[in-house]
N, CA and C of each residue as an Amber inpcrd file, in Angstrom:
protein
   459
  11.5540000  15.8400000  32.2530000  11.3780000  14.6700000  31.4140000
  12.0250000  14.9170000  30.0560000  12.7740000  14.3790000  29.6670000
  13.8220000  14.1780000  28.3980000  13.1870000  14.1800000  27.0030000
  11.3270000  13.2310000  27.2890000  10.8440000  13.0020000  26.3380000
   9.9130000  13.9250000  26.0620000   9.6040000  15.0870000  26.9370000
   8.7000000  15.9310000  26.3420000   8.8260000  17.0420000  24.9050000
   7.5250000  17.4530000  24.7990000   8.3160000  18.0020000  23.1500000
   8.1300000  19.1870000  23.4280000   8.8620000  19.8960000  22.0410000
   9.3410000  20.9090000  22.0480000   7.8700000  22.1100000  21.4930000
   7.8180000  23.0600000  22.2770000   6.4890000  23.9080000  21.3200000
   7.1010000  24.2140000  19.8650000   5.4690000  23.9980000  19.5380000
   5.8330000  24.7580000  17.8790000   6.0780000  25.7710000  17.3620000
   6.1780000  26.9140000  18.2360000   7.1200000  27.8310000  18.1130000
   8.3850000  27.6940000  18.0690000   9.2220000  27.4480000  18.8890000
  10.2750000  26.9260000  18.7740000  10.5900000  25.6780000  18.0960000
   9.6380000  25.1840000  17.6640000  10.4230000  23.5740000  16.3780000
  10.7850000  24.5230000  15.0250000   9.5350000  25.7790000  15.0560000
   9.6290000  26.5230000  13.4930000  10.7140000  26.9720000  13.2470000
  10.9260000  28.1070000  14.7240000  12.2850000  28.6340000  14.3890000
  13.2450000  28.2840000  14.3680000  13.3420000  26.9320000  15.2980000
  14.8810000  25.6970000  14.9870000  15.0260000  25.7220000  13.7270000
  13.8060000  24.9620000  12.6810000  14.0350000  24.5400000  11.5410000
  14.7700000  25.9530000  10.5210000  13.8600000  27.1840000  10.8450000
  14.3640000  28.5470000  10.0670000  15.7610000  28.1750000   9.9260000
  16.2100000  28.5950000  11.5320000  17.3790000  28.7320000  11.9490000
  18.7570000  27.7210000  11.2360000  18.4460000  26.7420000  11.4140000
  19.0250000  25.3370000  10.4390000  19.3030000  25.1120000   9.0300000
  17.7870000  25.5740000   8.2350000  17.4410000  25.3390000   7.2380000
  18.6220000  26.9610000   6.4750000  18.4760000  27.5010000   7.3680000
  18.9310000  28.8600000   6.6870000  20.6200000  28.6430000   6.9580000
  20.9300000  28.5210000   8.2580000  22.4440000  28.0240000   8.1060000
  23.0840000  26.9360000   7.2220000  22.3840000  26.3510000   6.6530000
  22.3990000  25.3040000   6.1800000  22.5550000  25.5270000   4.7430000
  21.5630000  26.5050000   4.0670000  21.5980000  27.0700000   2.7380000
  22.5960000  27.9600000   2.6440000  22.6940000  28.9970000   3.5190000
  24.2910000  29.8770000   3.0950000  25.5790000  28.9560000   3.0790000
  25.5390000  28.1120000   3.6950000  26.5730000  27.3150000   3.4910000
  26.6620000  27.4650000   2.2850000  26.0990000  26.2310000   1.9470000
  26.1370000  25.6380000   0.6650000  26.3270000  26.5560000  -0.5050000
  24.8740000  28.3030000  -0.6750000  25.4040000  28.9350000  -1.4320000
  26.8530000  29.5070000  -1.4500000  27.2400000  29.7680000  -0.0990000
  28.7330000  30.4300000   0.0200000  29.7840000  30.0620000  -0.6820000
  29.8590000  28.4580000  -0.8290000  30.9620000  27.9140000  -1.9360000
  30.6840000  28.0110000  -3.4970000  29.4170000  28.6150000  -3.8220000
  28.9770000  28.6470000  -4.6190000  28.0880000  27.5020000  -5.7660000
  27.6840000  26.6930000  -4.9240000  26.8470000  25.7660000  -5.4010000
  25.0350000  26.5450000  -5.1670000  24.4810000  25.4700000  -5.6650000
  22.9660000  25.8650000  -5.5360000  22.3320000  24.6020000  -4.6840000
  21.0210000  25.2110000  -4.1900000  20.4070000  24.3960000  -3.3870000
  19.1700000  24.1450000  -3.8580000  18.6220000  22.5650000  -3.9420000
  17.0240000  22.7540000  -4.2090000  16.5030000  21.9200000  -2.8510000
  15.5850000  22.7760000  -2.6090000  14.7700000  22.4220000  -1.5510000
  13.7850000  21.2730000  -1.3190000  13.3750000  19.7730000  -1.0690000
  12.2910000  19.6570000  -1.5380000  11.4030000  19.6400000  -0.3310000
  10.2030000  19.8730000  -0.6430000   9.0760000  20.0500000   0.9350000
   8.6250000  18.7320000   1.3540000   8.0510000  18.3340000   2.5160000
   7.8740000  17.2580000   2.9870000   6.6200000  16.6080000   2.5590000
   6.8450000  15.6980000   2.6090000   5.5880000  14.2400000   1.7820000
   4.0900000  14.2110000   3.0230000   3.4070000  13.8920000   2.5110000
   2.3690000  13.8150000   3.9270000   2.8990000  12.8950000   4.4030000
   2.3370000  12.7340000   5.4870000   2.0820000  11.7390000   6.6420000
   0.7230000  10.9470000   6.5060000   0.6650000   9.9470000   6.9420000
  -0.3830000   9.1630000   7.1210000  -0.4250000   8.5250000   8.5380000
  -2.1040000   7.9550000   8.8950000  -2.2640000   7.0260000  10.0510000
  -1.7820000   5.8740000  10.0900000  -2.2000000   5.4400000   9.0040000
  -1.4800000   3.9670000   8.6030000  -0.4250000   3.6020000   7.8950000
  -0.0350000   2.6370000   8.1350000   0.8600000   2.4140000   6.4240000
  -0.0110000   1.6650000   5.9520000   0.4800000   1.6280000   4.3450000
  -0.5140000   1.4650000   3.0060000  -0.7570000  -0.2920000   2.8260000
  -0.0500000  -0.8200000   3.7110000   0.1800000  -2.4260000   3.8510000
  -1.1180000  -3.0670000   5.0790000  -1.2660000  -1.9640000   5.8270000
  -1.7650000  -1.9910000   6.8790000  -3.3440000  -1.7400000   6.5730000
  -3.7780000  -0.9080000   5.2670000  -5.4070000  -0.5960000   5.0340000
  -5.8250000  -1.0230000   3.7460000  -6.8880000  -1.5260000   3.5070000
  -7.3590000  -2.0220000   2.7070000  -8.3130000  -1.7060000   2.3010000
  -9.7670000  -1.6900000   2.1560000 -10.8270000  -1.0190000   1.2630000
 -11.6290000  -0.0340000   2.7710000 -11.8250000   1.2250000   1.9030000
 -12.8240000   2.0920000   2.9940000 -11.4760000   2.1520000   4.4260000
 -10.6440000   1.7800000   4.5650000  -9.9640000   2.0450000   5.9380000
 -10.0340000   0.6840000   6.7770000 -10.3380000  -0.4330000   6.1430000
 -10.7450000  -1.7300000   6.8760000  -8.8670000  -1.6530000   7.0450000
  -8.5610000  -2.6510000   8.0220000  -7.3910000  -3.4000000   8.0920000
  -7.3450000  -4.4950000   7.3220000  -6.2540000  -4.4020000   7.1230000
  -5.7220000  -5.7220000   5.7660000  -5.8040000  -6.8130000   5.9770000
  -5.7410000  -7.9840000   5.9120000  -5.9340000  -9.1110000   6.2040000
  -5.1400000  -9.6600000   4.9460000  -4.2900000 -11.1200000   5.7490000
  -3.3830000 -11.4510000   4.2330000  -4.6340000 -11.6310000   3.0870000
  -5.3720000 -12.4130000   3.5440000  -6.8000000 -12.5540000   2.4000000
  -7.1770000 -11.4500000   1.6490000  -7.6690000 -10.4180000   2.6520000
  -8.2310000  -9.3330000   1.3370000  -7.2150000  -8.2310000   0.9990000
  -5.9680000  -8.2380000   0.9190000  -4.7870000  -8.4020000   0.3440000
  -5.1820000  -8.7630000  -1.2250000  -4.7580000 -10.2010000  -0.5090000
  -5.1670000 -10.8700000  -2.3530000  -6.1790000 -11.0090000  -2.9570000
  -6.9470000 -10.6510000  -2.1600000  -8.5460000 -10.5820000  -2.7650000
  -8.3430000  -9.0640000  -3.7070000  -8.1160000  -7.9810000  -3.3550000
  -8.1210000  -6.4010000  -3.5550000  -7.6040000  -6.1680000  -5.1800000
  -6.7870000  -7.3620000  -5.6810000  -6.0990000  -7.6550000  -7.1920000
  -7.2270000  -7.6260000  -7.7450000  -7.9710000  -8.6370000  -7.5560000
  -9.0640000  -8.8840000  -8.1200000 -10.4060000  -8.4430000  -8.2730000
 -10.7890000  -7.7050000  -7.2670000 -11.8270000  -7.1900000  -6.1460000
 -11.8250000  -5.3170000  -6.6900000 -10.9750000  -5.1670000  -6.4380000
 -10.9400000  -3.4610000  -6.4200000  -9.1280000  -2.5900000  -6.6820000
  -9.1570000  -1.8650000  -7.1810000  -7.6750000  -1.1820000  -6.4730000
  -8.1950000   0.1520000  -5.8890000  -8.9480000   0.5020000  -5.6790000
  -9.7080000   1.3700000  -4.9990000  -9.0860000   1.0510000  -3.0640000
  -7.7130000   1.1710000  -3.0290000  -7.5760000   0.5400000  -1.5780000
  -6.3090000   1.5340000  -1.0960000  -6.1480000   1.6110000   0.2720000
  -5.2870000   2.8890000   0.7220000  -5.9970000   3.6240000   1.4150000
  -5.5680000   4.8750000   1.8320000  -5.7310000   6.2390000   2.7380000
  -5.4750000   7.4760000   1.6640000  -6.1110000   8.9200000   2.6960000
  -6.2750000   9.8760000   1.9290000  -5.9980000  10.7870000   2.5910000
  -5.3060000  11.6830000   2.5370000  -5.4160000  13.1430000   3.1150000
  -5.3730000  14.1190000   2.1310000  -5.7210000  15.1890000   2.8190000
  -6.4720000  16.2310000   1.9090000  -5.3840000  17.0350000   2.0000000
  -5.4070000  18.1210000   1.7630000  -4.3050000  19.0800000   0.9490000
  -4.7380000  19.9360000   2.4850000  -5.8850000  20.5260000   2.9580000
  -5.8410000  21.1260000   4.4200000  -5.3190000  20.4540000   5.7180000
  -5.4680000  18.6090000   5.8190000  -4.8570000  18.1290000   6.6730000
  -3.3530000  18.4760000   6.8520000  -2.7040000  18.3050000   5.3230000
  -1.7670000  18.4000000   5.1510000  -0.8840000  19.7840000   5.8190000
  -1.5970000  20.9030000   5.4710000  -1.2690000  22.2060000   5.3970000
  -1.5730000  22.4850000   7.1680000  -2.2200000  21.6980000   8.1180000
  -2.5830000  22.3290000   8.7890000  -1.0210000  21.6660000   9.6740000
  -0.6970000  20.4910000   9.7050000   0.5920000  19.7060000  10.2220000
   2.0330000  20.4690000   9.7030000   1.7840000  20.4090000   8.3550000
   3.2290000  20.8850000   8.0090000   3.1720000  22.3640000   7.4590000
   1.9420000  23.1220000   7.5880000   2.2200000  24.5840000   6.7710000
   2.8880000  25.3280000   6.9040000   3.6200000  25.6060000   8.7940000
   4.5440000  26.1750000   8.7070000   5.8530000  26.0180000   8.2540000
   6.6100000  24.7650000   7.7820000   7.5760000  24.1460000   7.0330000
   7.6270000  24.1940000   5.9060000   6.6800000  24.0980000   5.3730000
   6.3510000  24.5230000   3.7320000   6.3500000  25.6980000   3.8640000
   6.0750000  26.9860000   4.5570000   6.1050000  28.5560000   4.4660000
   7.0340000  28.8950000   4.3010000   8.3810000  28.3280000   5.2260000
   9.7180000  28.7420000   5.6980000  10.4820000  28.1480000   3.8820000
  10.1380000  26.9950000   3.7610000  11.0100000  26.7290000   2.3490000
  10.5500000  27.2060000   1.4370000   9.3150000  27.7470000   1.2340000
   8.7190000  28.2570000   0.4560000   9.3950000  29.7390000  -0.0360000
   9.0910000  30.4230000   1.4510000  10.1610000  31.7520000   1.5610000
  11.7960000  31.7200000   1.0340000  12.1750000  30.5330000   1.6680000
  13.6810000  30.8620000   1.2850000  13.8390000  30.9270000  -0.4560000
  12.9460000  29.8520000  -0.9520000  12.9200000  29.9860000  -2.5210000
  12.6220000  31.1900000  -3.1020000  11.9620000  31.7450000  -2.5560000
  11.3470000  33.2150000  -3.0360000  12.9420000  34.6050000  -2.8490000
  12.9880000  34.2300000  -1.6550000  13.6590000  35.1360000  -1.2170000
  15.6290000  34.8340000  -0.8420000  15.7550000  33.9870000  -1.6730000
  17.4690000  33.9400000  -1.4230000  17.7160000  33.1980000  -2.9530000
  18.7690000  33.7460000  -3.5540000  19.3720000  33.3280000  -4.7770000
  20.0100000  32.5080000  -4.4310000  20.0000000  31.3010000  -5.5830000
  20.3910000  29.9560000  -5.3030000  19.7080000  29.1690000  -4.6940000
  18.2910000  29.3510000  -4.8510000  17.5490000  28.0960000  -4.1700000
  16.1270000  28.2860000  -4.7350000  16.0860000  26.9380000  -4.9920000
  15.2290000  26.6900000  -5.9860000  14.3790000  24.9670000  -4.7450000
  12.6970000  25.4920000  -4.9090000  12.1360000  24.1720000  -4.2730000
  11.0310000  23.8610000  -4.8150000  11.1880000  22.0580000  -4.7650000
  10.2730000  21.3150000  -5.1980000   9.3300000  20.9400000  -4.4420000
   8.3980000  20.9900000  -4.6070000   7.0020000  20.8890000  -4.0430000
   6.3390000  19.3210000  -4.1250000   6.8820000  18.6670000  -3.0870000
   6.6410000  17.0980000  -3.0780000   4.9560000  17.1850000  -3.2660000
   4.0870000  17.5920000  -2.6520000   2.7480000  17.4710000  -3.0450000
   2.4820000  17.5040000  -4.5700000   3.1100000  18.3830000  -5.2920000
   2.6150000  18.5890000  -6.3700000   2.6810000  17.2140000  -7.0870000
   3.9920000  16.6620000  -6.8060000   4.8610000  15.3050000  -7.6430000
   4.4090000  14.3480000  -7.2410000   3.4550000  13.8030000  -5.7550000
   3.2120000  12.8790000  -6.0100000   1.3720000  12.8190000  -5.3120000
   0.6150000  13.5710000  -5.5190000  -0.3000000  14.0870000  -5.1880000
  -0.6980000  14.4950000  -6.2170000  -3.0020000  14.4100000  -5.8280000
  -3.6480000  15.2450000  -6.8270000  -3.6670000  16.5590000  -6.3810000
  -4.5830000  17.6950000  -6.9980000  -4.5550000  19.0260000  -6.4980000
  -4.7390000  18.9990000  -4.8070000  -6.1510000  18.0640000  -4.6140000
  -6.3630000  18.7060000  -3.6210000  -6.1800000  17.3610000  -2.4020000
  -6.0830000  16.4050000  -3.1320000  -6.1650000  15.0600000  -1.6950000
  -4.2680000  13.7340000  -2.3640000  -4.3190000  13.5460000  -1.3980000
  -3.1130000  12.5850000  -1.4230000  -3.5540000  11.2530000  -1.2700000
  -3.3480000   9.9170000  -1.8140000  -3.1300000   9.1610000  -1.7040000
  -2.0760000   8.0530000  -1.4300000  -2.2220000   7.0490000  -0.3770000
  -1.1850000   6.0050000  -0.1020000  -1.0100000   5.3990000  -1.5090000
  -2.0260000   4.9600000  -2.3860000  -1.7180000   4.1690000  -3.6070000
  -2.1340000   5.1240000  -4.3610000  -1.6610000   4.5990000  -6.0300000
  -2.5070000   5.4670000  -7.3430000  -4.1660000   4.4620000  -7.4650000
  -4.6400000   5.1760000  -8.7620000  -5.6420000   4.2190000  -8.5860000
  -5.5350000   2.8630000  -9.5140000  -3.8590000   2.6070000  -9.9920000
  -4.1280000   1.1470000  -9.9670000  -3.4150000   0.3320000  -9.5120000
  -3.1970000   0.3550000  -8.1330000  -2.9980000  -0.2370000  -6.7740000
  -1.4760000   0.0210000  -6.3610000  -0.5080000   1.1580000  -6.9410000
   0.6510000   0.9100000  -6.8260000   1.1000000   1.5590000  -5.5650000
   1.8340000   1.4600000  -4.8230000   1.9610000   2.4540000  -3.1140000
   2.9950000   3.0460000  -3.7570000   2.2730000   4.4240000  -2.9900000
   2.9700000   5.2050000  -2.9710000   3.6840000   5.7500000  -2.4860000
   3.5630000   5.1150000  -1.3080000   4.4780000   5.3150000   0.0710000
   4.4940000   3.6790000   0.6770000   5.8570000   3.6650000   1.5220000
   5.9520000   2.2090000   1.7660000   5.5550000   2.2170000   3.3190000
   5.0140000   3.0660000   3.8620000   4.9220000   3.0220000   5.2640000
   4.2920000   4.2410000   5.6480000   4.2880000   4.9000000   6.7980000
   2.9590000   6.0880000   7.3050000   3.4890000   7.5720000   6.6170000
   4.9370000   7.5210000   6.1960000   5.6790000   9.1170000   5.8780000
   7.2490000   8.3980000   5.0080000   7.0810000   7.2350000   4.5860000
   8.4290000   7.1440000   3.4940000   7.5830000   6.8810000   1.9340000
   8.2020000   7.0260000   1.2970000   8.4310000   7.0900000  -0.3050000
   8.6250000   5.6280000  -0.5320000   7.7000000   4.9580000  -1.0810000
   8.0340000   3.7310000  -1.8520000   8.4930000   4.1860000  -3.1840000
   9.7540000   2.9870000  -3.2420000  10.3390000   3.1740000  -5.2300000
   9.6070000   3.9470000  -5.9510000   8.2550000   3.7610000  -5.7840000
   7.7030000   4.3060000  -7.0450000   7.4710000   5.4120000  -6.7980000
   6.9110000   5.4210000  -5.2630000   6.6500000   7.3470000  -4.9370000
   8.0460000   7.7260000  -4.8900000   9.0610000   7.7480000  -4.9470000
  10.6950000   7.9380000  -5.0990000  10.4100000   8.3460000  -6.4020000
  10.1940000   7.4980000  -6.9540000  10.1570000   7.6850000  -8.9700000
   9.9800000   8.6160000  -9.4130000   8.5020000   9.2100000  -8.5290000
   7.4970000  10.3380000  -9.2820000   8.2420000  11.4050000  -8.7590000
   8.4680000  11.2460000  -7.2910000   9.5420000  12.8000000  -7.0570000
  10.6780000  12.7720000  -7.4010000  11.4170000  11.8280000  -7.8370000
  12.6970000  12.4730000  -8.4130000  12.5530000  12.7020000 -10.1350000
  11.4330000  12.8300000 -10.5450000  11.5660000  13.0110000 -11.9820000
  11.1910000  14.4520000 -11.9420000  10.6060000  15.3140000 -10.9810000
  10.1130000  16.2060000 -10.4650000  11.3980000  17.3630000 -10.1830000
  12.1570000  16.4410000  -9.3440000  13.8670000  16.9080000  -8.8670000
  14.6790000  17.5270000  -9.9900000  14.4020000  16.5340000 -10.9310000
  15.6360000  16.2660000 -12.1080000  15.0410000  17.2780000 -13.2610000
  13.4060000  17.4980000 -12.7590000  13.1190000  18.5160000 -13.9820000
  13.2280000  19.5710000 -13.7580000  13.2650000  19.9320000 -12.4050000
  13.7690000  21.2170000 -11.7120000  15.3770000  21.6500000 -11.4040000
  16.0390000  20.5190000 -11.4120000  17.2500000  20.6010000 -11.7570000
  17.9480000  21.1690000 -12.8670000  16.9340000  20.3930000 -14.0850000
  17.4800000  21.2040000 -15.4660000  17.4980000  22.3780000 -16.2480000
  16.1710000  22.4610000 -14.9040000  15.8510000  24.3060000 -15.5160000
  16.4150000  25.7340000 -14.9300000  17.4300000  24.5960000 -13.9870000
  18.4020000  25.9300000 -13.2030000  19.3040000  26.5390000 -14.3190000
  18.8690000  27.8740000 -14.6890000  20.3420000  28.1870000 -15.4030000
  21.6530000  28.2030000 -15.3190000
């Protein structure tokens, strides 16, 4: 079957494998690389939940302006870590351990310490769907990018 998946052993070491061919490249001509780590994931998209995890309804939608901004999904910093920790280890490492690479830590930029949110708390999304970056969550990580950018010597 074509569609079965791949173990996670082997997705890790694909990515190593990739991620690392991928960076000597780039250092080899002599440029630099910044890494950034992956955004959570969510069940829903942020269009899709509305107060406590209810489903949205166009009504309490527009009710929620008025009503609350207390609205969205949450994952915690262990959900997070338990899906993507080995991906964050591997970029984590290469930053540590290869000159010319420098990585940004998407949790940090658009996340609290310990839990993530689809919205801030005054109603803005932060993601436009279950794992993309709305404009604004774009915003917060590339100001993140650009500050880590500047501090490359």
């Amino acid at each position: 079957d074509s569609a079965s998946s791949i173990p996670a052993d082997k997705a890790f070491d694909a990515y190593r494998v990739a991620l690392l061919e991928t960076v000597k490249f780039i250092t080899s001509v002599g440029s630099r690389v910044v890494i950034v780590t992956g955004t959570p994931d969510f069940a829903q998209s942020p269009h899709d939940v509305l107060q406590s995890g209810q489903k949205a309804t166009q009504f309490r939608t527009l009710l929620s302006a008025v009503r609350t901004t207390n609205f969205g999904q949450t994952i915690s910093r262990e959900q997070f870590l338990s899906r993507h920790g080995p991906f964050l280890s591997i970029e984590e490492q290469f930053g540590k351990d290869m000159t010319g690479v420098e990585v940004v830590d998407s949790w940090g930029a658009i996340c609290g310490s310990n839990i993530c949110s689809s919205t801030t708390q005054n109603g803005d999304f932060v993601f436009s769907d279950t794992d993309h970056l709305s404009s604004f969550g774009a915003q917060l990580l590339a100001a993140e990018i650009t500050k880590t950018v500047q501090e490359i010597p």
